[in-house]
Amino acid sequence: MATSSSSKTSCFQCEDSISDSFKHGWRLRSGDVARLCNRCGSVYEDGRFCETFHSNDDGWRDCESCGKLVHCGCVVSYNAYLLLDFGGVICMDCSKRNFITARNRCLSLESQAGTANLSIDFGKKIHVEPCNLPWVNNTELQQISRKPRSIITPLFEKMLTASDVDHKLARLVIPKKYAEQAYFPVVTAPQGGPVEFQDTDGKEWVFKFRYWPCSSSRTYVLEGLRDYMSAMKGQVGDMVKFYRIEPEGTLVIGLKKVSVGPSS
């Protein structure tokens, strides 16, 4: 880590101004970098800063994977954890380890599997819980239904998170309770397979529906949404809605803009 010599600089943590050299710490809101004396800087470089100086502060959470304590909400630990889509946090070490394990497992399964990993039963009756129904008006239903005697079944809706609209990830996490209620095809292997969707304007899209094994559970995702999110200009807070057109069983995806941009 870079050092800087200054007899007039004091340590950001202990305010020591005697040290002849200072180490760079974290980025401050002003854009400057916190200057730390050798002792405090060494603790920061070892990853023990919050553990050493903030042990009595609020904001400590357990990593959902290994149980390690993480100091959330602290600028020093900003890059030490990730927020999980369904609540809780996971430390970066566990996040990287889980990603590598899941990816290696998927690559291994993909090399062995030569058959389709999705099964679709359009004859199965869908039971939609009233609390899960997306808010929809007649105009939206008329826009989706372009064929006479078609029946539109609203399935569910989800508010977009930061990870959902990240173009680098290009994927949408589907809550497990929706993914396993016959809304989508049944996934028989982690790598999943392609699923055809129609947007509310009638344009056809093909996404990949799969799941990530997470110990004894699963995390379901739709992958390959970069072009769709770019076309719809999806932002955090917008609502993505899913419908099904009967009797053909066409899956429909729609986006309702509810986010408010910055005032001019």
Tab-separated table of C-alpha atoms in Angstrom:
chain	number	residue	atom	x	y	z
A	1	MET	CA	0.000	0.000	0.000
A	2	ALA	CA	1.308	3.451	-0.889
A	3	THR	CA	2.758	5.673	1.848
A	4	SER	CA	3.078	9.395	2.164
A	5	SER	CA	5.446	11.398	4.348
A	6	SER	CA	4.140	14.505	6.034
A	7	SER	CA	5.081	15.987	9.402
A	8	LYS	CA	1.847	18.005	9.492
A	9	THR	CA	-0.541	15.128	8.829
A	10	SER	CA	-2.302	13.443	11.738
A	11	CYS	CA	-3.706	9.904	11.760
A	12	PHE	CA	-7.395	9.787	10.871
A	13	GLN	CA	-8.043	7.203	13.629
A	14	CYS	CA	-5.808	8.042	16.599
A	15	GLU	CA	-4.869	11.622	15.575
A	16	ASP	CA	-1.190	10.817	16.035
A	17	SER	CA	0.921	13.444	14.239
A	18	ILE	CA	4.339	12.264	15.415
A	19	SER	CA	4.733	9.513	12.797
A	20	ASP	CA	6.983	10.430	9.887
A	21	SER	CA	5.122	8.279	7.364
A	22	PHE	CA	1.442	7.573	6.873
A	23	LYS	CA	-0.402	4.808	5.050
A	24	HIS	CA	-3.408	5.152	2.791
A	25	GLY	CA	-6.704	3.857	4.174
A	26	TRP	CA	-10.228	3.966	2.771
A	27	ARG	CA	-11.822	6.497	0.448
A	28	LEU	CA	-13.661	9.327	2.236
A	29	ARG	CA	-16.889	10.952	1.049
A	30	SER	CA	-14.913	14.067	0.170
A	31	GLY	CA	-12.932	12.029	-2.328
A	32	ASP	CA	-9.747	12.101	-0.259
A	33	VAL	CA	-8.115	9.022	1.236
A	34	ALA	CA	-7.912	8.525	5.000
A	35	ARG	CA	-4.312	8.868	6.223
A	36	LEU	CA	-3.313	6.384	8.933
A	37	CYS	CA	-0.235	6.106	11.086
A	38	ASN	CA	1.906	2.970	10.815
A	39	ARG	CA	0.137	1.212	13.689
A	40	CYS	CA	-3.441	1.939	12.536
A	41	GLY	CA	-2.484	1.443	8.908
A	42	SER	CA	-1.058	-2.000	9.593
A	43	VAL	CA	-4.271	-3.015	11.377
A	44	TYR	CA	-6.279	-1.778	8.367
A	45	GLU	CA	-4.079	-3.700	5.905
A	46	ASP	CA	-4.541	-6.890	7.948
A	47	GLY	CA	-8.345	-6.531	7.705
A	48	ARG	CA	-8.771	-6.088	11.481
A	49	PHE	CA	-9.637	-2.388	11.633
A	50	CYS	CA	-13.320	-2.660	12.592
A	51	GLU	CA	-12.614	-5.620	14.852
A	52	THR	CA	-9.960	-3.566	16.671
A	53	PHE	CA	-11.480	-0.075	16.799
A	54	HIS	CA	-15.249	-0.555	16.239
A	55	SER	CA	-15.957	-3.635	18.353
A	56	ASN	CA	-18.435	-1.754	20.569
A	57	ASP	CA	-20.247	-0.005	17.705
A	58	ASP	CA	-23.622	-1.011	16.249
A	59	GLY	CA	-24.083	-2.693	12.871
A	60	TRP	CA	-22.409	-6.071	13.369
A	61	ARG	CA	-24.046	-8.944	11.449
A	62	ASP	CA	-23.260	-12.635	11.054
A	63	CYS	CA	-22.230	-13.927	7.627
A	64	GLU	CA	-25.067	-16.242	6.519
A	65	SER	CA	-22.525	-18.781	5.264
A	66	CYS	CA	-19.677	-19.026	7.785
A	67	GLY	CA	-21.031	-17.036	10.753
A	68	LYS	CA	-18.136	-14.571	10.733
A	69	LEU	CA	-19.009	-11.153	12.167
A	70	VAL	CA	-19.189	-8.373	9.562
A	71	HIS	CA	-19.444	-4.665	10.397
A	72	CYS	CA	-22.250	-3.492	8.092
A	73	GLY	CA	-22.854	0.167	7.371
A	74	CYS	CA	-19.239	1.116	8.076
A	75	VAL	CA	-17.252	2.765	5.292
A	76	VAL	CA	-14.165	0.806	6.316
A	77	SER	CA	-15.936	-2.545	5.693
A	78	TYR	CA	-17.806	-1.396	2.585
A	79	ASN	CA	-16.045	-3.944	0.349
A	80	ALA	CA	-15.989	-6.760	2.915
A	81	TYR	CA	-19.505	-8.149	2.369
A	82	LEU	CA	-22.449	-8.451	-0.023
A	83	LEU	CA	-26.151	-8.051	0.662
A	84	LEU	CA	-28.207	-11.163	-0.076
A	85	ASP	CA	-31.379	-10.865	-2.176
A	86	PHE	CA	-33.510	-12.473	0.524
A	87	GLY	CA	-32.012	-10.682	3.515
A	88	GLY	CA	-28.800	-11.023	5.478
A	89	VAL	CA	-25.193	-10.596	4.390
A	90	ILE	CA	-22.370	-12.814	3.210
A	91	CYS	CA	-18.671	-12.044	3.593
A	92	MET	CA	-16.580	-11.691	0.433
A	93	ASP	CA	-14.528	-14.818	1.180
A	94	CYS	CA	-17.668	-16.991	1.312
A	95	SER	CA	-19.166	-15.247	-1.715
A	96	LYS	CA	-16.091	-16.006	-3.844
A	97	ARG	CA	-15.851	-19.564	-2.542
A	98	ASN	CA	-19.557	-20.280	-3.188
A	99	PHE	CA	-19.340	-18.815	-6.681
A	100	ILE	CA	-16.341	-20.957	-7.630
A	101	THR	CA	-17.928	-24.102	-6.150
A	102	ALA	CA	-21.267	-23.527	-7.897
A	103	ARG	CA	-19.620	-22.727	-11.217
A	104	ASN	CA	-17.381	-25.796	-11.133
A	105	ARG	CA	-20.371	-27.960	-10.265
A	106	CYS	CA	-22.412	-26.510	-13.121
A	107	LEU	CA	-19.562	-26.987	-15.604
A	108	SER	CA	-19.217	-30.581	-14.491
A	109	LEU	CA	-22.937	-31.241	-14.907
A	110	GLU	CA	-23.039	-29.510	-18.278
A	111	SER	CA	-20.291	-31.781	-19.572
A	112	GLN	CA	-22.338	-34.833	-18.537
A	113	ALA	CA	-25.835	-33.734	-19.518
A	114	GLY	CA	-26.939	-34.108	-23.121
A	115	THR	CA	-30.681	-33.860	-22.669
A	116	ALA	CA	-33.041	-31.012	-21.899
A	117	ASN	CA	-33.145	-29.892	-18.282
A	118	LEU	CA	-36.577	-28.325	-18.339
A	119	SER	CA	-39.975	-29.955	-18.330
A	120	ILE	CA	-43.165	-28.007	-19.016
A	121	ASP	CA	-46.641	-29.144	-18.051
A	122	PHE	CA	-49.134	-26.676	-19.483
A	123	GLY	CA	-51.980	-28.916	-18.403
A	124	LYS	CA	-51.208	-28.416	-14.745
A	125	LYS	CA	-53.606	-26.035	-13.103
A	126	ILE	CA	-51.974	-22.928	-11.663
A	127	HIS	CA	-52.974	-21.865	-8.183
A	128	VAL	CA	-52.171	-18.218	-7.651
A	129	GLU	CA	-52.221	-16.873	-4.115
A	130	PRO	CA	-54.175	-13.571	-3.968
A	131	CYS	CA	-51.359	-11.911	-2.018
A	132	ASN	CA	-48.936	-12.697	-4.859
A	133	LEU	CA	-51.060	-11.251	-7.667
A	134	PRO	CA	-49.512	-8.274	-9.464
A	135	TRP	CA	-51.561	-5.108	-9.681
A	136	VAL	CA	-52.933	-4.972	-13.227
A	137	ASN	CA	-55.584	-2.884	-15.002
A	138	ASN	CA	-57.755	-3.551	-18.052
A	139	THR	CA	-55.471	-1.543	-20.334
A	140	GLU	CA	-52.520	-3.798	-19.517
A	141	LEU	CA	-54.604	-6.939	-20.067
A	142	GLN	CA	-55.857	-5.673	-23.428
A	143	GLN	CA	-52.293	-4.874	-24.472
A	144	ILE	CA	-51.123	-8.400	-23.637
A	145	SER	CA	-54.080	-10.276	-25.131
A	146	ARG	CA	-54.025	-9.955	-28.909
A	147	LYS	CA	-56.050	-13.084	-29.666
A	148	PRO	CA	-59.772	-13.533	-29.092
A	149	ARG	CA	-60.819	-15.808	-26.242
A	150	SER	CA	-57.361	-15.716	-24.693
A	151	ILE	CA	-57.244	-15.835	-20.916
A	152	ILE	CA	-54.579	-13.782	-19.130
A	153	THR	CA	-53.448	-15.149	-15.776
A	154	PRO	CA	-51.397	-12.665	-13.689
A	155	LEU	CA	-48.726	-14.692	-11.890
A	156	PHE	CA	-46.558	-12.506	-9.682
A	157	GLU	CA	-44.515	-9.331	-9.562
A	158	LYS	CA	-41.171	-8.400	-8.082
A	159	MET	CA	-39.456	-5.089	-7.304
A	160	LEU	CA	-36.124	-4.788	-9.110
A	161	THR	CA	-33.020	-4.677	-6.921
A	162	ALA	CA	-29.592	-3.272	-7.758
A	163	SER	CA	-28.317	-6.730	-8.724
A	164	ASP	CA	-31.337	-7.302	-10.992
A	165	VAL	CA	-30.570	-4.242	-13.141
A	166	ASP	CA	-26.798	-4.744	-13.195
A	167	HIS	CA	-25.965	-5.168	-16.905
A	168	LYS	CA	-22.804	-7.084	-16.066
A	169	LEU	CA	-24.814	-9.748	-14.236
A	170	ALA	CA	-27.714	-9.646	-16.736
A	171	ARG	CA	-29.902	-11.845	-14.592
A	172	LEU	CA	-33.065	-11.663	-12.506
A	173	VAL	CA	-33.443	-13.562	-9.243
A	174	ILE	CA	-36.830	-15.340	-9.094
A	175	PRO	CA	-38.120	-15.925	-5.545
A	176	LYS	CA	-38.227	-19.647	-4.822
A	177	LYS	CA	-41.897	-19.628	-3.825
A	178	TYR	CA	-42.798	-18.388	-7.309
A	179	ALA	CA	-40.301	-20.511	-9.254
A	180	GLU	CA	-41.609	-23.738	-7.714
A	181	GLN	CA	-45.350	-23.048	-7.973
A	182	ALA	CA	-45.661	-24.173	-11.614
A	183	TYR	CA	-45.351	-20.583	-12.823
A	184	PHE	CA	-42.206	-21.526	-14.763
A	185	PRO	CA	-40.990	-24.822	-16.254
A	186	VAL	CA	-39.623	-27.376	-13.803
A	187	VAL	CA	-35.817	-27.256	-13.666
A	188	THR	CA	-34.285	-30.742	-13.407
A	189	ALA	CA	-30.601	-29.694	-13.349
A	190	PRO	CA	-28.711	-26.584	-12.171
A	191	GLN	CA	-27.777	-25.459	-15.689
A	192	GLY	CA	-31.472	-25.281	-16.656
A	193	GLY	CA	-32.394	-24.362	-20.197
A	194	PRO	CA	-33.918	-21.725	-22.509
A	195	VAL	CA	-37.448	-20.452	-21.938
A	196	GLU	CA	-39.384	-18.302	-24.402
A	197	PHE	CA	-41.116	-15.158	-23.182
A	198	GLN	CA	-43.226	-12.491	-24.812
A	199	ASP	CA	-43.149	-8.914	-23.619
A	200	THR	CA	-46.245	-6.748	-23.338
A	201	ASP	CA	-45.572	-5.321	-26.803
A	202	GLY	CA	-45.594	-8.770	-28.371
A	203	LYS	CA	-41.834	-9.060	-28.911
A	204	GLU	CA	-40.352	-12.489	-28.245
A	205	TRP	CA	-37.379	-13.074	-25.944
A	206	VAL	CA	-35.440	-16.170	-24.944
A	207	PHE	CA	-33.965	-16.285	-21.443
A	208	LYS	CA	-32.191	-19.069	-19.595
A	209	PHE	CA	-33.994	-20.380	-16.502
A	210	ARG	CA	-31.760	-22.187	-14.015
A	211	TYR	CA	-30.933	-22.470	-10.344
A	212	TRP	CA	-27.854	-22.192	-8.119
A	213	PRO	CA	-27.465	-24.943	-5.505
A	214	CYS	CA	-27.136	-23.325	-2.062
A	215	SER	CA	-26.502	-26.027	0.569
A	216	SER	CA	-29.974	-27.614	0.984
A	217	SER	CA	-31.849	-24.902	-0.935
A	218	ARG	CA	-31.910	-23.358	-4.427
A	219	THR	CA	-31.711	-19.846	-5.855
A	220	TYR	CA	-33.607	-19.529	-9.142
A	221	VAL	CA	-32.562	-17.014	-11.787
A	222	LEU	CA	-33.444	-15.881	-15.288
A	223	GLU	CA	-30.253	-15.162	-17.192
A	224	GLY	CA	-29.581	-13.244	-20.405
A	225	LEU	CA	-31.739	-10.179	-19.650
A	226	ARG	CA	-29.174	-7.535	-20.657
A	227	ASP	CA	-30.922	-6.551	-23.912
A	228	TYR	CA	-34.372	-6.651	-22.326
A	229	MET	CA	-33.413	-4.474	-19.356
A	230	SER	CA	-31.654	-2.035	-21.690
A	231	ALA	CA	-34.707	-1.814	-23.958
A	232	MET	CA	-37.083	-1.353	-21.020
A	233	LYS	CA	-34.658	0.983	-19.169
A	234	GLY	CA	-35.164	-1.009	-15.981
A	235	GLN	CA	-34.135	0.757	-12.775
A	236	VAL	CA	-34.038	-0.104	-9.100
A	237	GLY	CA	-37.570	0.120	-7.686
A	238	ASP	CA	-39.374	-0.717	-10.949
A	239	MET	CA	-41.783	-3.658	-10.887
A	240	VAL	CA	-41.283	-6.622	-13.205
A	241	LYS	CA	-44.520	-8.566	-13.777
A	242	PHE	CA	-45.193	-12.035	-15.103
A	243	TYR	CA	-48.342	-13.348	-16.776
A	244	ARG	CA	-49.414	-16.484	-18.613
A	245	ILE	CA	-51.673	-16.604	-21.657
A	246	GLU	CA	-54.029	-19.577	-21.795
A	247	PRO	CA	-54.663	-21.979	-23.395
A	248	GLU	CA	-51.315	-21.892	-25.265
A	249	GLY	CA	-49.315	-21.327	-22.067
A	250	THR	CA	-47.279	-18.351	-23.335
A	251	LEU	CA	-45.240	-16.690	-20.592
A	252	VAL	CA	-45.314	-12.880	-20.621
A	253	ILE	CA	-42.911	-10.457	-18.943
A	254	GLY	CA	-43.678	-6.781	-18.381
A	255	LEU	CA	-42.040	-3.848	-16.646
A	256	LYS	CA	-43.868	-1.095	-14.797
A	257	LYS	CA	-41.877	2.095	-14.285
A	258	VAL	CA	-42.363	3.223	-10.709
A	259	SER	CA	-38.914	4.633	-9.939
A	260	VAL	CA	-38.525	8.382	-9.739
A	261	GLY	CA	-35.492	10.031	-11.304
A	262	PRO	CA	-33.563	12.913	-9.689
A	263	SER	CA	-35.297	16.262	-9.763
A	264	SER	CA	-33.896	18.826	-12.158
